[in-house]
mmCIF file of C-alpha atoms in Angstrom:
data_model
loop_
_atom_site.group_PDB
_atom_site.id
_atom_site.type_symbol
_atom_site.label_atom_id
_atom_site.label_comp_id
_atom_site.label_asym_id
_atom_site.label_seq_id
_atom_site.Cartn_x
_atom_site.Cartn_y
_atom_site.Cartn_z
ATOM 1 C CA MET A 1 91.939 117.209 130.465
ATOM 2 C CA ASP A 2 92.423 113.949 128.841
ATOM 3 C CA ARG A 3 92.118 114.826 124.663
ATOM 4 C CA LEU A 4 91.567 110.668 124.422
ATOM 5 C CA LEU A 5 88.609 110.425 125.923
ATOM 6 C CA HIS A 6 86.923 113.003 123.212
ATOM 7 C CA LEU A 7 87.027 109.664 120.851
ATOM 8 C CA ASN A 8 83.742 109.572 119.620
ATOM 9 C CA ARG A 9 83.448 113.567 119.008
ATOM 10 C CA THR A 10 84.753 115.508 115.782
ATOM 11 C CA LEU A 11 86.729 118.608 115.572
ATOM 12 C CA ASP A 12 84.213 120.567 114.610
ATOM 13 C CA GLU A 13 83.068 120.249 118.044
ATOM 14 C CA LEU A 14 86.292 120.009 119.913
ATOM 15 C CA ASP A 15 87.880 122.641 118.067
ATOM 16 C CA PRO A 16 85.486 125.438 117.432
ATOM 17 C CA PRO A 17 83.978 128.084 115.677
ATOM 18 C CA ARG A 18 83.166 125.488 113.057
ATOM 19 C CA TRP A 19 84.177 125.159 109.224
ATOM 20 C CA ARG A 20 81.974 126.577 106.565
ATOM 21 C CA ASP A 21 81.580 124.219 104.164
ATOM 22 C CA PRO A 22 85.009 124.796 101.617
ATOM 23 C CA ALA A 23 84.121 127.241 98.628
ATOM 24 C CA GLY A 24 83.301 125.374 95.862
ATOM 25 C CA ASP A 25 86.469 125.747 93.686
ATOM 26 C CA ALA A 26 88.422 124.409 96.857
ATOM 27 C CA THR A 27 91.234 122.359 96.468
ATOM 28 C CA HIS A 28 91.406 118.414 97.118
ATOM 29 C CA LEU A 29 93.342 119.150 100.016
ATOM 30 C CA VAL A 30 91.171 121.364 100.958
ATOM 31 C CA ARG A 31 88.047 119.744 100.870
ATOM 32 C CA LYS A 32 90.123 116.524 102.763
ATOM 33 C CA VAL A 33 90.967 119.050 105.985
ATOM 34 C CA HIS A 34 87.319 119.809 105.761
ATOM 35 C CA ALA A 35 85.612 116.187 105.450
ATOM 36 C CA LEU A 36 87.779 115.039 108.622
ATOM 37 C CA ARG A 37 87.188 117.685 110.758
ATOM 38 C CA CYS A 38 83.539 115.721 110.805
ATOM 39 C CA ILE A 39 84.651 112.618 111.886
ATOM 40 C CA PRO A 40 84.738 111.227 115.027
ATOM 41 C CA LEU A 41 88.283 111.245 116.163
ATOM 42 C CA GLY A 42 88.672 107.461 117.126
ATOM 43 C CA GLU A 43 87.527 106.927 113.148
ATOM 44 C CA LEU A 44 90.278 108.694 112.052
ATOM 45 C CA GLN A 45 93.298 106.644 109.790
ATOM 46 C CA PRO A 46 96.510 106.687 110.149
ATOM 47 C CA ALA A 47 96.725 108.750 107.161
ATOM 48 C CA ASP A 48 94.113 111.463 108.145
ATOM 49 C CA LEU A 49 95.847 112.270 111.603
ATOM 50 C CA ARG A 50 98.879 112.926 109.170
ATOM 51 C CA THR A 51 97.061 115.092 107.299
ATOM 52 C CA LEU A 52 95.914 117.141 109.686
ATOM 53 C CA ILE A 53 99.304 117.429 111.900
ATOM 54 C CA SER A 54 100.561 118.755 108.539
ATOM 55 C CA GLN A 55 97.336 121.555 107.789
ATOM 56 C CA ARG A 56 98.555 121.838 111.440
ATOM 57 C CA VAL A 57 94.608 121.436 112.336
ATOM 58 C CA GLY A 58 93.225 120.320 115.535
ATOM 59 C CA LEU A 59 96.406 119.741 117.171
ATOM 60 C CA PRO A 60 95.564 119.729 121.002
ATOM 61 C CA TYR A 61 93.991 116.536 120.051
ATOM 62 C CA VAL A 62 95.337 114.211 116.688
ATOM 63 C CA LEU A 63 99.009 114.720 118.161
ATOM 64 C CA PRO A 64 98.076 112.723 121.002
ATOM 65 C CA LEU A 65 96.488 109.924 118.939
ATOM 66 C CA ALA A 66 99.265 109.925 116.822
ATOM 67 C CA VAL A 67 101.564 109.542 120.035
ATOM 68 C CA GLN A 68 99.300 106.565 120.553
ATOM 69 C CA LEU A 69 100.386 105.108 117.279
ATOM 70 C CA LEU A 70 103.910 105.784 117.509
ATOM 71 C CA LEU A 71 104.927 103.752 120.788
ATOM 72 C CA ASP A 72 104.222 101.141 118.843
ATOM 73 C CA GLU A 73 105.021 100.992 115.644
ATOM 74 C CA PRO A 74 107.413 104.336 115.392
ATOM 75 C CA LEU A 75 107.839 104.264 111.831
ATOM 76 C CA LEU A 76 104.523 103.877 111.077
ATOM 77 C CA ASP A 77 103.530 104.487 106.833
ATOM 78 C CA ALA A 78 100.969 106.269 107.224
ATOM 79 C CA TYR A 79 100.077 107.197 103.596
ATOM 80 C CA PHE A 80 103.423 108.323 101.809
ATOM 81 C CA TYR A 81 106.824 106.159 102.909
ATOM 82 C CA GLU A 82 108.095 104.318 106.461
ATOM 83 C CA GLY A 83 107.819 107.277 108.989
ATOM 84 C CA ASP A 84 105.505 109.523 107.365
ATOM 85 C CA LEU A 85 103.259 110.339 110.222
ATOM 86 C CA LEU A 86 106.846 110.181 112.975
ATOM 87 C CA LEU A 87 108.010 113.308 110.577
ATOM 88 C CA ALA A 88 105.095 115.133 110.421
ATOM 89 C CA ALA A 89 104.656 115.247 114.044
ATOM 90 C CA VAL A 90 108.008 116.112 114.200
ATOM 91 C CA ASP A 91 107.474 119.079 112.603
ATOM 92 C CA ALA A 92 104.160 120.073 114.108
ATOM 93 C CA PRO A 93 104.750 123.546 116.209
ATOM 94 C CA ALA A 94 106.443 123.719 119.626
ATOM 95 C CA SER A 95 103.717 125.707 121.518
ATOM 96 C CA ALA A 96 101.395 122.213 120.559
ATOM 97 C CA TRP A 97 104.192 120.310 121.671
ATOM 98 C CA ALA A 98 104.594 122.454 124.711
ATOM 99 C CA ALA A 99 101.024 122.237 125.985
ATOM 100 C CA LEU A 100 101.454 118.550 125.663
ATOM 101 C CA PRO A 101 104.096 117.603 127.702
ATOM 102 C CA GLU A 102 104.015 114.325 128.808
ATOM 103 C CA LEU A 103 103.391 113.328 125.249
ATOM 104 C CA ALA A 104 106.255 115.267 124.162
ATOM 105 C CA ALA A 105 108.946 113.318 126.194
ATOM 106 C CA GLN A 106 107.016 109.874 124.962
ATOM 107 C CA LEU A 107 107.725 110.466 121.542
ATOM 108 C CA ARG A 108 110.965 111.710 122.199
ATOM 109 C CA ALA A 109 112.138 108.441 124.332
ATOM 110 C CA VAL A 110 110.919 106.280 120.995
ATOM 111 C CA ILE A 111 112.988 108.183 118.597
ATOM 112 C CA GLU A 112 116.180 107.793 121.476
ATOM 113 C CA ALA A 113 115.316 104.805 120.646
ATOM 114 C CA LEU A 114 115.184 104.354 117.242
ATOM 115 C CA PRO A 115 117.851 102.471 115.023
ATOM 116 C CA ALA A 116 120.679 104.426 113.881
ATOM 117 C CA ALA A 117 120.349 102.731 110.441
ATOM 118 C CA ALA A 118 115.867 102.535 110.288
ATOM 119 C CA VAL A 119 116.507 106.848 110.931
ATOM 120 C CA THR A 120 118.958 106.543 107.012
ATOM 121 C CA ASP A 121 116.321 104.570 105.647
ATOM 122 C CA LEU A 122 114.016 107.963 106.041
ATOM 123 C CA PRO A 123 113.351 111.056 103.743
ATOM 124 C CA LYS A 124 116.924 113.316 103.389
ATOM 125 C CA GLY A 125 116.676 115.523 106.119
ATOM 126 C CA ALA A 126 114.710 113.435 108.628
ATOM 127 C CA ALA A 127 117.769 112.968 110.778
ATOM 128 C CA ALA A 128 117.772 116.105 111.930
ATOM 129 C CA ASP A 129 113.977 116.927 111.901
ATOM 130 C CA LEU A 130 114.448 113.642 114.719
ATOM 131 C CA THR A 131 117.369 115.586 116.042
ATOM 132 C CA ARG A 132 116.108 118.394 116.796
ATOM 133 C CA PHE A 133 112.680 117.075 118.215
ATOM 134 C CA ALA A 134 114.802 114.914 120.487
ATOM 135 C CA SER A 135 117.445 117.608 122.270
ATOM 136 C CA HIS A 136 114.432 119.718 122.720
ATOM 137 C CA GLY A 137 112.856 118.203 125.903
#
């Protein structure tokens, strides 16, 4: 199934059950993730994808969108720093990537093509995370 065909649908529609409204005392992050589940996939911004991936929400649907962006701009600054979307993606569970082997292979190729100088500017531990992901093929 091509998950990119569902760009006009939301995670609440595609990834049941629908979530209940967050509790009144929910954190900003919890409220944000709940709200993102109600936005059509095609309207999610890079920062939204990074948030959802980091929170492990809707991975079968948001990882393909992230990879699509990362193929064009591997070190995309989604919100916090250059490469934050890439690092969120490689930190997704192996089980999520196992369901998306072609995308994982494409992302590995992108990582392997990164210049060493670009990787050294990433946060501490990022190079090891990228190597770990790239070596699991």
